[in-house]
């Protein structure tokens, strides 16, 4: 299988996940499927950015250098972006003059 060209942002996220023993869902949120994540990991291994021994994946010295060089462009410094907003539970804003009357059958005192 031919090495795939890695997007630098995806490479940064992959190396950071490996360094911190993090969650690959960070890559999933970038729109990458599991097959592509496996291909990225395999490519990182063949480029000697990552060591794969037994069932353990660690960064090589070359991978640590690459991660450090990519941090300047891709590290998230804005704290507001660290946590993804969860909008599905958000309720609509009520008007000031709105009076909420709960369903009497649902109130249990």
JSON list of C-alpha atoms in Angstrom, two decimals:
[
{"chain": "A", "resi": 1, "resn": "UNK", "atom": "CA", "xyz": [0.00, 0.00, 0.00]},
{"chain": "A", "resi": 2, "resn": "UNK", "atom": "CA", "xyz": [1.34, 3.38, -0.99]},
{"chain": "A", "resi": 3, "resn": "UNK", "atom": "CA", "xyz": [1.90, 6.01, 1.73]},
{"chain": "A", "resi": 4, "resn": "UNK", "atom": "CA", "xyz": [-0.90, 8.51, 1.78]},
{"chain": "A", "resi": 5, "resn": "UNK", "atom": "CA", "xyz": [-0.14, 12.18, 1.96]},
{"chain": "A", "resi": 6, "resn": "UNK", "atom": "CA", "xyz": [-1.06, 13.37, 5.43]},
{"chain": "A", "resi": 7, "resn": "UNK", "atom": "CA", "xyz": [-2.76, 16.66, 6.07]},
{"chain": "A", "resi": 8, "resn": "UNK", "atom": "CA", "xyz": [-0.60, 18.56, 8.57]},
{"chain": "A", "resi": 9, "resn": "UNK", "atom": "CA", "xyz": [-3.55, 19.37, 10.83]},
{"chain": "A", "resi": 10, "resn": "UNK", "atom": "CA", "xyz": [-4.62, 15.72, 10.95]},
{"chain": "A", "resi": 11, "resn": "UNK", "atom": "CA", "xyz": [-1.01, 14.68, 11.51]},
{"chain": "A", "resi": 12, "resn": "UNK", "atom": "CA", "xyz": [-0.73, 17.14, 14.41]},
{"chain": "A", "resi": 13, "resn": "UNK", "atom": "CA", "xyz": [-3.92, 15.80, 16.00]},
{"chain": "A", "resi": 14, "resn": "UNK", "atom": "CA", "xyz": [-2.80, 12.19, 15.52]},
{"chain": "A", "resi": 15, "resn": "UNK", "atom": "CA", "xyz": [0.64, 12.81, 17.04]},
{"chain": "A", "resi": 16, "resn": "UNK", "atom": "CA", "xyz": [-0.89, 14.76, 19.92]},
{"chain": "A", "resi": 17, "resn": "UNK", "atom": "CA", "xyz": [-3.40, 11.96, 20.61]},
{"chain": "A", "resi": 18, "resn": "UNK", "atom": "CA", "xyz": [-0.56, 9.43, 20.66]},
{"chain": "A", "resi": 19, "resn": "UNK", "atom": "CA", "xyz": [1.60, 11.63, 22.90]},
{"chain": "A", "resi": 20, "resn": "UNK", "atom": "CA", "xyz": [-1.15, 12.21, 25.45]},
{"chain": "A", "resi": 21, "resn": "UNK", "atom": "CA", "xyz": [-2.67, 8.73, 25.10]},
{"chain": "A", "resi": 22, "resn": "UNK", "atom": "CA", "xyz": [-5.83, 10.61, 24.12]},
{"chain": "A", "resi": 23, "resn": "UNK", "atom": "CA", "xyz": [-9.02, 9.77, 22.31]},
{"chain": "A", "resi": 24, "resn": "UNK", "atom": "CA", "xyz": [-9.20, 9.37, 18.53]},
{"chain": "A", "resi": 25, "resn": "UNK", "atom": "CA", "xyz": [-12.63, 11.02, 18.58]},
{"chain": "A", "resi": 26, "resn": "UNK", "atom": "CA", "xyz": [-10.69, 14.25, 18.06]},
{"chain": "A", "resi": 27, "resn": "UNK", "atom": "CA", "xyz": [-9.93, 12.96, 14.58]},
{"chain": "A", "resi": 28, "resn": "UNK", "atom": "CA", "xyz": [-13.52, 11.79, 14.11]},
{"chain": "A", "resi": 29, "resn": "UNK", "atom": "CA", "xyz": [-14.71, 15.34, 14.82]},
{"chain": "A", "resi": 30, "resn": "UNK", "atom": "CA", "xyz": [-12.47, 16.48, 11.98]},
{"chain": "A", "resi": 31, "resn": "UNK", "atom": "CA", "xyz": [-14.52, 14.26, 9.66]},
{"chain": "A", "resi": 32, "resn": "UNK", "atom": "CA", "xyz": [-12.03, 11.41, 9.35]},
{"chain": "A", "resi": 33, "resn": "UNK", "atom": "CA", "xyz": [-13.41, 7.87, 9.39]},
{"chain": "A", "resi": 34, "resn": "UNK", "atom": "CA", "xyz": [-11.73, 4.97, 11.20]},
{"chain": "A", "resi": 35, "resn": "UNK", "atom": "CA", "xyz": [-10.25, 3.53, 8.01]},
{"chain": "A", "resi": 36, "resn": "UNK", "atom": "CA", "xyz": [-8.54, 6.85, 7.26]},
{"chain": "A", "resi": 37, "resn": "UNK", "atom": "CA", "xyz": [-7.29, 7.06, 10.89]},
{"chain": "A", "resi": 38, "resn": "UNK", "atom": "CA", "xyz": [-5.75, 3.60, 10.49]},
{"chain": "A", "resi": 39, "resn": "UNK", "atom": "CA", "xyz": [-4.12, 4.68, 7.23]},
{"chain": "A", "resi": 40, "resn": "UNK", "atom": "CA", "xyz": [-2.76, 7.86, 8.86]},
{"chain": "A", "resi": 41, "resn": "UNK", "atom": "CA", "xyz": [-1.36, 5.82, 11.73]},
{"chain": "A", "resi": 42, "resn": "UNK", "atom": "CA", "xyz": [0.24, 3.32, 9.34]},
{"chain": "A", "resi": 43, "resn": "UNK", "atom": "CA", "xyz": [1.75, 6.17, 7.34]},
{"chain": "A", "resi": 44, "resn": "UNK", "atom": "CA", "xyz": [3.13, 7.76, 10.53]},
{"chain": "A", "resi": 45, "resn": "UNK", "atom": "CA", "xyz": [4.69, 4.41, 11.45]},
{"chain": "A", "resi": 46, "resn": "UNK", "atom": "CA", "xyz": [6.34, 3.99, 8.02]},
{"chain": "A", "resi": 47, "resn": "UNK", "atom": "CA", "xyz": [7.65, 7.58, 8.21]},
{"chain": "A", "resi": 48, "resn": "UNK", "atom": "CA", "xyz": [9.15, 6.66, 11.61]},
{"chain": "A", "resi": 49, "resn": "UNK", "atom": "CA", "xyz": [7.18, 9.36, 13.42]},
{"chain": "A", "resi": 50, "resn": "UNK", "atom": "CA", "xyz": [5.61, 6.69, 15.60]},
{"chain": "A", "resi": 51, "resn": "UNK", "atom": "CA", "xyz": [6.98, 3.52, 17.19]},
{"chain": "A", "resi": 52, "resn": "UNK", "atom": "CA", "xyz": [4.70, 0.49, 17.26]},
{"chain": "A", "resi": 53, "resn": "UNK", "atom": "CA", "xyz": [5.86, -2.32, 19.51]},
{"chain": "A", "resi": 54, "resn": "UNK", "atom": "CA", "xyz": [3.51, -5.02, 20.71]},
{"chain": "A", "resi": 55, "resn": "UNK", "atom": "CA", "xyz": [0.26, -3.30, 21.48]},
{"chain": "A", "resi": 56, "resn": "UNK", "atom": "CA", "xyz": [1.87, 0.04, 22.35]},
{"chain": "A", "resi": 57, "resn": "UNK", "atom": "CA", "xyz": [2.13, 3.11, 20.13]},
{"chain": "A", "resi": 58, "resn": "UNK", "atom": "CA", "xyz": [4.54, 5.88, 21.16]},
{"chain": "A", "resi": 59, "resn": "UNK", "atom": "CA", "xyz": [6.10, 8.90, 19.50]},
{"chain": "A", "resi": 60, "resn": "UNK", "atom": "CA", "xyz": [9.61, 8.51, 18.18]},
{"chain": "A", "resi": 61, "resn": "UNK", "atom": "CA", "xyz": [12.15, 11.31, 18.58]},
{"chain": "A", "resi": 62, "resn": "UNK", "atom": "CA", "xyz": [11.41, 12.30, 14.99]},
{"chain": "A", "resi": 63, "resn": "UNK", "atom": "CA", "xyz": [7.68, 12.34, 15.82]},
{"chain": "A", "resi": 64, "resn": "UNK", "atom": "CA", "xyz": [8.27, 14.54, 18.87]},
{"chain": "A", "resi": 65, "resn": "UNK", "atom": "CA", "xyz": [10.20, 17.02, 16.72]},
{"chain": "A", "resi": 66, "resn": "UNK", "atom": "CA", "xyz": [7.46, 16.99, 14.07]},
{"chain": "A", "resi": 67, "resn": "UNK", "atom": "CA", "xyz": [4.77, 17.53, 16.73]},
{"chain": "A", "resi": 68, "resn": "UNK", "atom": "CA", "xyz": [6.71, 20.47, 18.15]},
{"chain": "A", "resi": 69, "resn": "UNK", "atom": "CA", "xyz": [7.09, 22.06, 14.71]},
{"chain": "A", "resi": 70, "resn": "UNK", "atom": "CA", "xyz": [3.37, 21.64, 13.96]},
{"chain": "A", "resi": 71, "resn": "UNK", "atom": "CA", "xyz": [2.29, 23.11, 17.33]},
{"chain": "A", "resi": 72, "resn": "UNK", "atom": "CA", "xyz": [3.01, 26.65, 16.18]},
{"chain": "A", "resi": 73, "resn": "UNK", "atom": "CA", "xyz": [0.35, 26.39, 13.48]},
{"chain": "A", "resi": 74, "resn": "UNK", "atom": "CA", "xyz": [-2.24, 24.03, 14.91]},
{"chain": "A", "resi": 75, "resn": "UNK", "atom": "CA", "xyz": [-2.23, 24.20, 18.72]},
{"chain": "A", "resi": 76, "resn": "UNK", "atom": "CA", "xyz": [-5.56, 25.54, 19.99]},
{"chain": "A", "resi": 77, "resn": "UNK", "atom": "CA", "xyz": [-4.75, 28.48, 22.20]},
{"chain": "A", "resi": 78, "resn": "UNK", "atom": "CA", "xyz": [-8.26, 29.93, 22.52]},
{"chain": "A", "resi": 79, "resn": "UNK", "atom": "CA", "xyz": [-9.80, 28.38, 25.63]},
{"chain": "A", "resi": 80, "resn": "UNK", "atom": "CA", "xyz": [-13.30, 28.82, 24.17]},
{"chain": "A", "resi": 81, "resn": "UNK", "atom": "CA", "xyz": [-12.44, 26.20, 21.54]},
{"chain": "A", "resi": 82, "resn": "UNK", "atom": "CA", "xyz": [-11.23, 23.58, 24.03]},
{"chain": "A", "resi": 83, "resn": "UNK", "atom": "CA", "xyz": [-14.74, 22.38, 24.82]},
{"chain": "A", "resi": 84, "resn": "UNK", "atom": "CA", "xyz": [-17.27, 21.75, 22.07]},
{"chain": "A", "resi": 85, "resn": "UNK", "atom": "CA", "xyz": [-20.66, 23.40, 22.58]},
{"chain": "A", "resi": 86, "resn": "UNK", "atom": "CA", "xyz": [-23.53, 20.97, 23.13]},
{"chain": "A", "resi": 87, "resn": "UNK", "atom": "CA", "xyz": [-26.61, 22.48, 21.53]},
{"chain": "A", "resi": 88, "resn": "UNK", "atom": "CA", "xyz": [-29.08, 19.58, 21.46]},
{"chain": "A", "resi": 89, "resn": "UNK", "atom": "CA", "xyz": [-30.17, 20.20, 25.09]},
{"chain": "A", "resi": 90, "resn": "UNK", "atom": "CA", "xyz": [-30.37, 23.96, 24.72]},
{"chain": "A", "resi": 91, "resn": "UNK", "atom": "CA", "xyz": [-33.84, 25.39, 25.35]},
{"chain": "A", "resi": 92, "resn": "UNK", "atom": "CA", "xyz": [-35.18, 28.42, 23.51]},
{"chain": "A", "resi": 93, "resn": "UNK", "atom": "CA", "xyz": [-35.01, 31.78, 25.25]},
{"chain": "A", "resi": 94, "resn": "UNK", "atom": "CA", "xyz": [-38.29, 32.82, 26.86]},
{"chain": "A", "resi": 95, "resn": "UNK", "atom": "CA", "xyz": [-39.81, 36.26, 26.56]},
{"chain": "A", "resi": 96, "resn": "UNK", "atom": "CA", "xyz": [-39.74, 38.52, 29.64]},
{"chain": "A", "resi": 97, "resn": "UNK", "atom": "CA", "xyz": [-43.51, 38.53, 30.02]},
{"chain": "A", "resi": 98, "resn": "UNK", "atom": "CA", "xyz": [-43.89, 34.76, 29.59]},
{"chain": "A", "resi": 99, "resn": "UNK", "atom": "CA", "xyz": [-45.44, 32.94, 32.57]},
{"chain": "A", "resi": 100, "resn": "UNK", "atom": "CA", "xyz": [-44.59, 29.27, 32.87]},
{"chain": "A", "resi": 101, "resn": "UNK", "atom": "CA", "xyz": [-47.37, 27.08, 34.20]},
{"chain": "A", "resi": 102, "resn": "UNK", "atom": "CA", "xyz": [-46.23, 23.50, 34.78]},
{"chain": "A", "resi": 103, "resn": "UNK", "atom": "CA", "xyz": [-48.47, 20.56, 34.05]},
{"chain": "A", "resi": 104, "resn": "UNK", "atom": "CA", "xyz": [-50.18, 19.79, 37.40]},
{"chain": "A", "resi": 105, "resn": "UNK", "atom": "CA", "xyz": [-49.99, 16.05, 36.72]},
{"chain": "A", "resi": 106, "resn": "UNK", "atom": "CA", "xyz": [-46.19, 16.20, 36.53]},
{"chain": "A", "resi": 107, "resn": "UNK", "atom": "CA", "xyz": [-45.66, 18.02, 39.86]},
{"chain": "A", "resi": 108, "resn": "UNK", "atom": "CA", "xyz": [-44.88, 15.76, 42.79]},
{"chain": "A", "resi": 109, "resn": "UNK", "atom": "CA", "xyz": [-44.37, 17.31, 46.22]}
]
